[in-house]
Amino acid sequence: MAKNLLIVESPAKAKTIERILGEDFEVKSCYGHIRDLEKQDMGIDIKNNYKPSYIVPEEKQKVVKELKSLAKKSGEVWLATDEDREGEAISWHLCEVLGLDPKTTKRIVFHEITKPAILAAVQKPRTVDMNLVNAQQARRILDRIVGFELSPVLWRKMSMKNNLSAGRVQSVAVRIIAEREREINAFTPVSTFKIEASFTSKDISGKNVVFSAEGKKFSQEAGAQEFLNSCINAKYSVTDIQVKPGKKSPAAPFTTSTLQQEASRKLGYSVSRTMLLAQKLYESGKITYMRTDSVSLSETAMDNLKAEISSKFGNKYYQHRAFKNKNESAQEAHEAIRPTYMENMTVDDADCRRLYELIWKRTMASQMADAELEKTTAVIQISSNKEELKATGEVLKFDGFLKVYREDRDDDDITEDEQQDDMLPPLTVNQQLPLVEMRATERFSRPLPRYTEASLVKKLEELGIGRPSTYAPTISTILKRGYVEKRDKEGVIRHFRILKLKDNAVNKLTEQETTGAEKSKLFPTDLGLVVTDFLKQYFDDIMDYHFTARIEAEFDEVANGNLKWNNMIDEFYTPFKKDVDNTIENAERISGERELGTDPVTGKKVIARMGRYGPMVQIGEQNDEEKPKFAKLKNTQSIETINLDEAMELFRLPRNLGLFEGNEVAVNIGRFGPYIAHDKLFYSLGKEFDPYTIGFEEATPIIVEKRAAKQQRTIKVFEKEKIQLLRGPYGPYIKQGLRNYKIPKEKQEHVEGLELAEIKAIIEEVKANPPKRVPRKKKSS
DNA sequence: CAGTGAGCGAGCTTCCGCTTGACTT
């Protein structure tokens, strides 16, 4: 009898399942979706009740062909795609393409790749759930409509029109970044003076140790001053000691989002790097599937963990825990991310090791006992006034899960008053405490930090926007489109005041700190800000943070069979299309224009705005008799924050530094950054040079050095034929005009001896057999 | 590689969500 054919989405899963099911089944993978809407006319027949037209994309034709021929030969086809909306749709598309009847074809589901789960699934097949499929079609069609209607609006209305795009997910992601930036710009720090005193007491071994206690906060320096004055010559004694038990519980096992967050905080990985490494671990069978929103573990895994924890740390450290998903949008088609075998504490692959160990620890900790703490608070009385001081300390009584893992937190989750509690020395009520010193330190409130890739993912997940498989690609998209940039920001120096009471005298001093420094954060570009404002103005519905949640509720209604998908789409499309048409008709071009003031020399208006090639400033207007002068903004500047002085500074380029070897030395900023132009040649300026201040003495050595370096790279030149023999980073090569030609390996050894005829032959050879072009790897974060 | 900032308008771009692929500048 012919074998059964069982189709899953992932090839790695196929292998495992084939082992479990044995001889009767051949298990194959369809590699995700096999069909998509065609691009012509959006792939949707609006007039015909939104009828979708699907095609098998080029890159999927091989898989589809193979599945078709296997299906023909097989006894029965089983559909085992993931148990979620997308998985159901994939099963239906498979029916359509393989000529199977969705009403009778066996459809099975499982959430975990374990023998009991899969054998149980095979025992109770169902058929494709068309309501769920329709919910997916509605999702797909709505996303296509939003993306393919909105993007062209941007092409029409933006002066910078190079493949701009808009979409349900990406545009809201940019909005999140844009709004945070504006909050930060609008933030005014408020300072307070916090009282902190340090005392000495004896520890258990009788040694004198210093500990600190905190008091009132004052909003003004005068209040703090007055308080410290009142403490001169005061005595301090303990009036009360309270000891309270506390506990800490471990976090749930990893989902895609929490893995990305922790790998970012603990290992400094970008979201895409985390996913790349996780994919490698998954493909080599080391961890379970890495694109998941589920926090649950399989029974098998739980048993495995119990045994592992008990044998490594003892029964006391084990605690059974079943985690529930707090996230309403979760579809839970898979397990949480965990090691496949807990007995493997690490992996050989050095690249993957740190991520694996992180997953191992988090999984382990999730089934371990709470950590037990003891929190001590001592109240300290001041003899000369009514205020009290409080000293707090924390002692770990039982480490529990902290033995293996401690979760990191984002800056914005840590409240201002929180502090790291250390141990207190043993204190007794009525004990007199000698004061070391008391300080009132000025502290400034801080704005929320800018988003990292990972904290953006966290925010998107909270809003139910995007899916585990799209978090990393979404970030790549908004970076690639130039809506957002990932970069560092240097901090600025700020002074703060300290009032110090020591030896019965109060003194004032000023210290400085760096504030506002950020590393690898997401900043909106002017393009991102301007496009966000535009979309918010004309499409506030789609830009609403809860838009996705709202339509998800409707997709659920479709999935439950209470709503027809075409009706749902029509309800959305009719008003949306009206907005699109109205915007195209009436909206002004997007410029983000901001008037900065007037040029002190000419008295003309100075304006910052978006231009054809990016953000810029201009003196004068288009209609003036004289053409306006233009200058590009620096990378770190923004239309929103640049002031008149900074703008005028930009017009100082190009600068002429004088004559060198009889030719002018000019400095300017071009398409590729700052450069020196000299004798028709260009020399890029490194980061260490500032084009606005660089002088003749600094500029000429750059010319000389770069020229020498170029000489070194040049092996031979044939002026007449415009052929150069050069040394590049990949070895010697031939350059004729603008084209480069690779020199065959066997001839690279003696390039110096290559003659013109031989070189020409190589060029002809390469032209005749052009090297296969590999699609350039997409730049990812 | 290294200007530009306006308009004409051919032909093109674009979405989200599933999944991995394969090779030389």
CSV table of C-alpha atoms in Angstrom, one decimal, chain A residues 12-13 16 19-20 112-115 278 280-290 297-305 308 335-347 355-357 359-361 363-364:
chain,number,residue,atom,x,y,z
A,12,ALA,CA,13.1,20.5,10.7
A,13,LYS,CA,9.7,19.5,12.1
A,16,THR,CA,11.4,14.7,13.7
A,19,ARG,CA,10.9,9.5,13.0
A,20,ILE,CA,8.0,9.4,15.4
A,112,GLU,CA,4.3,20.3,20.5
A,113,ILE,CA,6.5,17.9,18.7
A,114,THR,CA,6.4,15.0,21.1
A,115,LYS,CA,5.5,11.4,20.5
A,278,ALA,CA,17.9,30.7,17.4
A,280,LYS,CA,20.5,27.6,13.8
A,281,LEU,CA,19.8,26.1,17.2
A,282,TYR,CA,16.4,25.0,16.0
A,283,GLU,CA,17.7,23.5,12.8
A,284,SER,CA,20.3,21.5,14.6
A,285,GLY,CA,17.6,20.1,17.0
A,286,LYS,CA,18.9,21.9,20.1
A,287,ILE,CA,15.8,24.0,20.9
A,288,THR,CA,12.1,24.0,20.1
A,289,TYR,CA,10.6,26.3,17.5
A,290,MET,CA,11.7,29.9,17.9
A,297,LEU,CA,5.9,23.6,28.1
A,298,SER,CA,5.0,20.1,27.1
A,299,GLU,CA,4.4,17.4,29.7
A,300,THR,CA,7.5,15.6,28.5
A,301,ALA,CA,9.5,18.8,29.0
A,302,MET,CA,8.1,19.3,32.5
A,303,ASP,CA,9.0,15.8,33.5
A,304,ASN,CA,12.5,16.3,32.1
A,305,LEU,CA,12.9,19.5,34.0
A,308,GLU,CA,17.0,17.7,36.0
A,335,GLU,CA,5.4,25.5,22.7
A,336,ALA,CA,7.5,28.1,24.5
A,337,ILE,CA,11.2,28.2,23.4
A,338,ARG,CA,13.1,25.7,25.4
A,339,PRO,CA,16.1,23.3,25.0
A,340,THR,CA,14.9,20.0,23.5
A,341,TYR,CA,17.1,18.2,26.1
A,342,MET,CA,17.7,19.8,29.4
A,343,GLU,CA,20.6,17.5,30.1
A,344,ASN,CA,22.5,19.5,27.4
A,345,MET,CA,23.7,22.5,29.4
A,346,THR,CA,25.6,24.0,26.5
A,347,VAL,CA,26.3,23.6,22.8
A,355,LEU,CA,21.9,32.3,23.5
A,356,TYR,CA,21.5,28.6,24.2
A,357,GLU,CA,22.7,28.9,27.7
A,359,ILE,CA,17.4,29.7,27.0
A,360,TRP,CA,18.6,26.8,29.2
A,361,LYS,CA,18.7,28.9,32.3
A,363,THR,CA,13.7,27.3,31.1
A,364,MET,CA,15.3,25.7,34.1
